[in-house]
Amino acid sequence: MSELNEHPNVRTAVRYHQAVSCFAVGEELAAFFHPDAVHTQLPNALFPDGIVRPLPDLIAAARQGRQLLADQHFEMINTVASGSQVALEVTWTGTLAVSLGDLSAGQVLRAHIAAFLEFRDGKIIAQRNYDCYERLRPAAPGEHGGARNATALEMS
């Protein structure tokens, strides 16, 4: 991945995911996006019908994720850049700060993600996520980390 990080849009995409890992919200998060940006999550375990968010809704979702998660991390597996397009293969893990449905606070969630970002003027104008969540299941008594899940909680 080191060679691909030389592409300016890949560097921006990596910095963006690092900022999300640190729960960036508001202007800190918005700085990565073109004002007309749209984020699309294709149907997945958390959003069976998918969801499309303009930038203000994306920022609001990030604030919500900040309240639901104790921590989160993105591991970049692969990056590919071509012109104004960047494709990312990412593994996301997050720890619930609060109980969520049948899931307990402290459970570790995991998703395998393919994200496609389009850039305009050095900013993300469009992002499409294909989030593959590991099975969501309540933790057994005394178990944390049994349930695994992903990105809707963190925002992207």
PDB file of C-alpha atoms in Angstrom:
ATOM      1  CA  MET A   1       0.000   0.000   0.000  1.00  0.00           C
ATOM      2  CA  SER A   2       2.949   2.386   0.489  1.00  0.00           C
ATOM      3  CA  GLU A   3       3.249   3.118  -3.251  1.00  0.00           C
ATOM      4  CA  LEU A   4      -0.451   3.919  -3.542  1.00  0.00           C
ATOM      5  CA  ASN A   5      -0.262   6.294  -0.600  1.00  0.00           C
ATOM      6  CA  GLU A   6       1.697   8.567  -2.937  1.00  0.00           C
ATOM      7  CA  HIS A   7      -1.553   9.350  -4.766  1.00  0.00           C
ATOM      8  CA  PRO A   8      -2.954  12.525  -3.152  1.00  0.00           C
ATOM      9  CA  ASN A   9      -6.534  11.203  -3.054  1.00  0.00           C
ATOM     10  CA  VAL A  10      -5.408   8.003  -1.334  1.00  0.00           C
ATOM     11  CA  ARG A  11      -3.542  10.057   1.259  1.00  0.00           C
ATOM     12  CA  THR A  12      -6.721  12.074   1.845  1.00  0.00           C
ATOM     13  CA  ALA A  13      -8.845   8.908   2.076  1.00  0.00           C
ATOM     14  CA  VAL A  14      -6.472   7.414   4.661  1.00  0.00           C
ATOM     15  CA  ARG A  15      -6.410  10.648   6.704  1.00  0.00           C
ATOM     16  CA  TYR A  16     -10.213  10.756   6.525  1.00  0.00           C
ATOM     17  CA  HIS A  17     -10.491   7.228   7.944  1.00  0.00           C
ATOM     18  CA  GLN A  18      -7.961   8.109  10.651  1.00  0.00           C
ATOM     19  CA  ALA A  19     -10.078  11.123  11.597  1.00  0.00           C
ATOM     20  CA  VAL A  20     -13.218   8.983  11.737  1.00  0.00           C
ATOM     21  CA  SER A  21     -11.336   6.517  13.967  1.00  0.00           C
ATOM     22  CA  CYS A  22     -10.762   9.422  16.356  1.00  0.00           C
ATOM     23  CA  PHE A  23     -14.475  10.366  16.220  1.00  0.00           C
ATOM     24  CA  ALA A  24     -14.035  13.539  14.170  1.00  0.00           C
ATOM     25  CA  VAL A  25     -17.273  15.510  13.859  1.00  0.00           C
ATOM     26  CA  GLY A  26     -18.381  18.932  12.725  1.00  0.00           C
ATOM     27  CA  GLU A  27     -15.899  21.022  10.758  1.00  0.00           C
ATOM     28  CA  GLU A  28     -13.058  18.556  11.397  1.00  0.00           C
ATOM     29  CA  LEU A  29     -14.987  15.858   9.510  1.00  0.00           C
ATOM     30  CA  ALA A  30     -16.588  18.222   6.981  1.00  0.00           C
ATOM     31  CA  ALA A  31     -13.116  19.405   5.906  1.00  0.00           C
ATOM     32  CA  PHE A  32     -12.664  16.128   3.982  1.00  0.00           C
ATOM     33  CA  PHE A  33     -15.862  16.623   1.954  1.00  0.00           C
ATOM     34  CA  HIS A  34     -17.050  18.765  -0.901  1.00  0.00           C
ATOM     35  CA  PRO A  35     -20.162  20.702   0.259  1.00  0.00           C
ATOM     36  CA  ASP A  36     -22.315  18.711  -2.201  1.00  0.00           C
ATOM     37  CA  ALA A  37     -21.002  15.329  -0.988  1.00  0.00           C
ATOM     38  CA  VAL A  38     -23.297  12.325  -0.743  1.00  0.00           C
ATOM     39  CA  HIS A  39     -22.552   9.156   1.228  1.00  0.00           C
ATOM     40  CA  THR A  40     -24.318   5.946   0.207  1.00  0.00           C
ATOM     41  CA  GLN A  41     -24.387   2.763   2.252  1.00  0.00           C
ATOM     42  CA  LEU A  42     -25.618  -0.130   0.180  1.00  0.00           C
ATOM     43  CA  PRO A  43     -28.030  -2.563   1.886  1.00  0.00           C
ATOM     44  CA  ASN A  44     -26.454  -4.373   4.828  1.00  0.00           C
ATOM     45  CA  ALA A  45     -27.243  -5.860   8.251  1.00  0.00           C
ATOM     46  CA  LEU A  46     -27.839  -2.457   9.855  1.00  0.00           C
ATOM     47  CA  PHE A  47     -29.517  -0.776   6.902  1.00  0.00           C
ATOM     48  CA  PRO A  48     -31.432  -3.504   5.017  1.00  0.00           C
ATOM     49  CA  ASP A  49     -32.726  -0.912   2.548  1.00  0.00           C
ATOM     50  CA  GLY A  50     -29.457   1.007   2.375  1.00  0.00           C
ATOM     51  CA  ILE A  51     -29.201   4.699   3.163  1.00  0.00           C
ATOM     52  CA  VAL A  52     -28.163   7.841   1.308  1.00  0.00           C
ATOM     53  CA  ARG A  53     -26.909  10.809   3.330  1.00  0.00           C
ATOM     54  CA  PRO A  54     -26.034  14.327   2.225  1.00  0.00           C
ATOM     55  CA  LEU A  55     -23.166  15.936   4.158  1.00  0.00           C
ATOM     56  CA  PRO A  56     -25.267  17.381   7.045  1.00  0.00           C
ATOM     57  CA  ASP A  57     -26.779  13.935   7.711  1.00  0.00           C
ATOM     58  CA  LEU A  58     -23.341  12.343   7.504  1.00  0.00           C
ATOM     59  CA  ILE A  59     -22.043  14.748  10.178  1.00  0.00           C
ATOM     60  CA  ALA A  60     -25.085  13.978  12.369  1.00  0.00           C
ATOM     61  CA  ALA A  61     -24.460  10.229  12.000  1.00  0.00           C
ATOM     62  CA  ALA A  62     -20.852  10.753  13.089  1.00  0.00           C
ATOM     63  CA  ARG A  63     -22.065  12.505  16.246  1.00  0.00           C
ATOM     64  CA  GLN A  64     -24.398   9.581  16.954  1.00  0.00           C
ATOM     65  CA  GLY A  65     -21.584   7.072  16.416  1.00  0.00           C
ATOM     66  CA  ARG A  66     -19.440   9.010  18.867  1.00  0.00           C
ATOM     67  CA  GLN A  67     -22.083   8.356  21.547  1.00  0.00           C
ATOM     68  CA  LEU A  68     -22.538   4.661  20.698  1.00  0.00           C
ATOM     69  CA  LEU A  69     -18.907   3.582  20.483  1.00  0.00           C
ATOM     70  CA  ALA A  70     -16.133   3.545  23.065  1.00  0.00           C
ATOM     71  CA  ASP A  71     -13.503   3.163  20.343  1.00  0.00           C
ATOM     72  CA  GLN A  72     -13.110   2.230  16.704  1.00  0.00           C
ATOM     73  CA  HIS A  73     -10.342   1.462  14.257  1.00  0.00           C
ATOM     74  CA  PHE A  74      -9.968   1.090  10.503  1.00  0.00           C
ATOM     75  CA  GLU A  75      -7.335  -1.229   9.067  1.00  0.00           C
ATOM     76  CA  MET A  76      -6.503  -0.435   5.447  1.00  0.00           C
ATOM     77  CA  ILE A  77      -6.088  -3.722   3.599  1.00  0.00           C
ATOM     78  CA  ASN A  78      -5.767  -2.357   0.075  1.00  0.00           C
ATOM     79  CA  THR A  79      -6.095   0.915  -1.825  1.00  0.00           C
ATOM     80  CA  VAL A  80      -6.404   1.578  -5.539  1.00  0.00           C
ATOM     81  CA  ALA A  81      -6.504   4.983  -7.202  1.00  0.00           C
ATOM     82  CA  SER A  82      -7.380   5.977 -10.725  1.00  0.00           C
ATOM     83  CA  GLY A  83      -7.878   9.612 -11.614  1.00  0.00           C
ATOM     84  CA  SER A  84     -10.430  11.081  -9.220  1.00  0.00           C
ATOM     85  CA  GLN A  85     -11.521   7.659  -7.888  1.00  0.00           C
ATOM     86  CA  VAL A  86     -10.199   5.738  -4.871  1.00  0.00           C
ATOM     87  CA  ALA A  87     -11.220   2.214  -3.891  1.00  0.00           C
ATOM     88  CA  LEU A  88     -10.491   0.990  -0.382  1.00  0.00           C
ATOM     89  CA  GLU A  89     -10.635  -2.445   1.202  1.00  0.00           C
ATOM     90  CA  VAL A  90     -10.963  -1.887   4.941  1.00  0.00           C
ATOM     91  CA  THR A  91     -11.623  -3.826   8.121  1.00  0.00           C
ATOM     92  CA  TRP A  92     -13.445  -1.843  10.805  1.00  0.00           C
ATOM     93  CA  THR A  93     -13.658  -2.776  14.482  1.00  0.00           C
ATOM     94  CA  GLY A  94     -15.483  -0.888  17.178  1.00  0.00           C
ATOM     95  CA  THR A  95     -16.413  -1.425  20.800  1.00  0.00           C
ATOM     96  CA  LEU A  96     -19.907  -0.511  21.927  1.00  0.00           C
ATOM     97  CA  ALA A  97     -19.987   2.113  24.663  1.00  0.00           C
ATOM     98  CA  VAL A  98     -23.647   1.392  25.407  1.00  0.00           C
ATOM     99  CA  SER A  99     -26.023  -1.505  24.943  1.00  0.00           C
ATOM    100  CA  LEU A 100     -27.719  -1.473  21.561  1.00  0.00           C
ATOM    101  CA  GLY A 101     -30.700  -3.785  21.166  1.00  0.00           C
ATOM    102  CA  ASP A 102     -29.515  -7.270  22.124  1.00  0.00           C
ATOM    103  CA  LEU A 103     -25.869  -6.187  21.968  1.00  0.00           C
ATOM    104  CA  SER A 104     -24.086  -5.319  25.218  1.00  0.00           C
ATOM    105  CA  ALA A 105     -21.807  -2.411  26.031  1.00  0.00           C
ATOM    106  CA  GLY A 106     -18.222  -3.590  25.635  1.00  0.00           C
ATOM    107  CA  GLN A 107     -18.914  -5.924  22.729  1.00  0.00           C
ATOM    108  CA  VAL A 108     -16.467  -5.719  19.839  1.00  0.00           C
ATOM    109  CA  LEU A 109     -18.068  -5.336  16.420  1.00  0.00           C
ATOM    110  CA  ARG A 110     -16.429  -5.937  13.036  1.00  0.00           C
ATOM    111  CA  ALA A 111     -17.118  -5.158   9.377  1.00  0.00           C
ATOM    112  CA  HIS A 112     -15.297  -5.852   6.142  1.00  0.00           C
ATOM    113  CA  ILE A 113     -15.785  -2.855   3.883  1.00  0.00           C
ATOM    114  CA  ALA A 114     -15.299  -1.917   0.265  1.00  0.00           C
ATOM    115  CA  ALA A 115     -15.504   1.869  -0.034  1.00  0.00           C
ATOM    116  CA  PHE A 116     -15.418   3.822  -3.272  1.00  0.00           C
ATOM    117  CA  LEU A 117     -14.644   7.525  -3.029  1.00  0.00           C
ATOM    118  CA  GLU A 118     -14.892  10.096  -5.790  1.00  0.00           C
ATOM    119  CA  PHE A 119     -12.976  13.360  -5.407  1.00  0.00           C
ATOM    120  CA  ARG A 120     -13.570  16.844  -6.743  1.00  0.00           C
ATOM    121  CA  ASP A 121     -11.143  19.674  -6.004  1.00  0.00           C
ATOM    122  CA  GLY A 122      -9.283  17.453  -3.518  1.00  0.00           C
ATOM    123  CA  LYS A 123     -12.435  16.761  -1.489  1.00  0.00           C
ATOM    124  CA  ILE A 124     -14.727  13.725  -1.315  1.00  0.00           C
ATOM    125  CA  ILE A 125     -17.822  14.386  -3.441  1.00  0.00           C
ATOM    126  CA  ALA A 126     -19.251  10.860  -3.248  1.00  0.00           C
ATOM    127  CA  GLN A 127     -18.689   7.787  -1.103  1.00  0.00           C
ATOM    128  CA  ARG A 128     -20.290   4.367  -1.598  1.00  0.00           C
ATOM    129  CA  ASN A 129     -19.842   1.713   1.077  1.00  0.00           C
ATOM    130  CA  TYR A 130     -20.412  -2.008   0.759  1.00  0.00           C
ATOM    131  CA  ASP A 131     -20.320  -3.050   4.432  1.00  0.00           C
ATOM    132  CA  CYS A 132     -20.174  -6.759   5.219  1.00  0.00           C
ATOM    133  CA  TYR A 133     -20.923  -7.121   8.907  1.00  0.00           C
ATOM    134  CA  GLU A 134     -19.873 -10.161  10.821  1.00  0.00           C
ATOM    135  CA  ARG A 135     -22.816 -11.887  12.457  1.00  0.00           C
ATOM    136  CA  LEU A 136     -24.637  -9.741  14.996  1.00  0.00           C
ATOM    137  CA  ARG A 137     -25.419 -11.795  18.049  1.00  0.00           C
ATOM    138  CA  PRO A 138     -25.786 -11.057  21.730  1.00  0.00           C
ATOM    139  CA  ALA A 139     -22.712 -11.838  23.795  1.00  0.00           C
ATOM    140  CA  ALA A 140     -22.946 -14.849  26.071  1.00  0.00           C
ATOM    141  CA  PRO A 141     -22.864 -13.984  29.779  1.00  0.00           C
ATOM    142  CA  GLY A 142     -19.384 -12.754  30.631  1.00  0.00           C
ATOM    143  CA  GLU A 143     -18.362 -12.530  26.945  1.00  0.00           C
ATOM    144  CA  HIS A 144     -17.419  -9.314  25.169  1.00  0.00           C
ATOM    145  CA  GLY A 145     -16.410  -9.308  21.549  1.00  0.00           C
ATOM    146  CA  GLY A 146     -18.723 -12.107  20.474  1.00  0.00           C
ATOM    147  CA  ALA A 147     -20.963  -9.820  18.483  1.00  0.00           C
ATOM    148  CA  ARG A 148     -19.325  -8.199  15.545  1.00  0.00           C
ATOM    149  CA  ASN A 149     -20.654  -5.468  13.304  1.00  0.00           C
ATOM    150  CA  ALA A 150     -19.788  -2.191  11.655  1.00  0.00           C
ATOM    151  CA  THR A 151     -19.840   1.146   9.992  1.00  0.00           C
ATOM    152  CA  ALA A 152     -23.317   2.517  10.526  1.00  0.00           C
ATOM    153  CA  LEU A 153     -22.323   2.990  14.121  1.00  0.00           C
ATOM    154  CA  GLU A 154     -19.245   4.963  13.273  1.00  0.00           C
ATOM    155  CA  MET A 155     -20.948   6.845  10.433  1.00  0.00           C
ATOM    156  CA  SER A 156     -19.437   6.009   7.157  1.00  0.00           C
TER     157      SER A 156
END
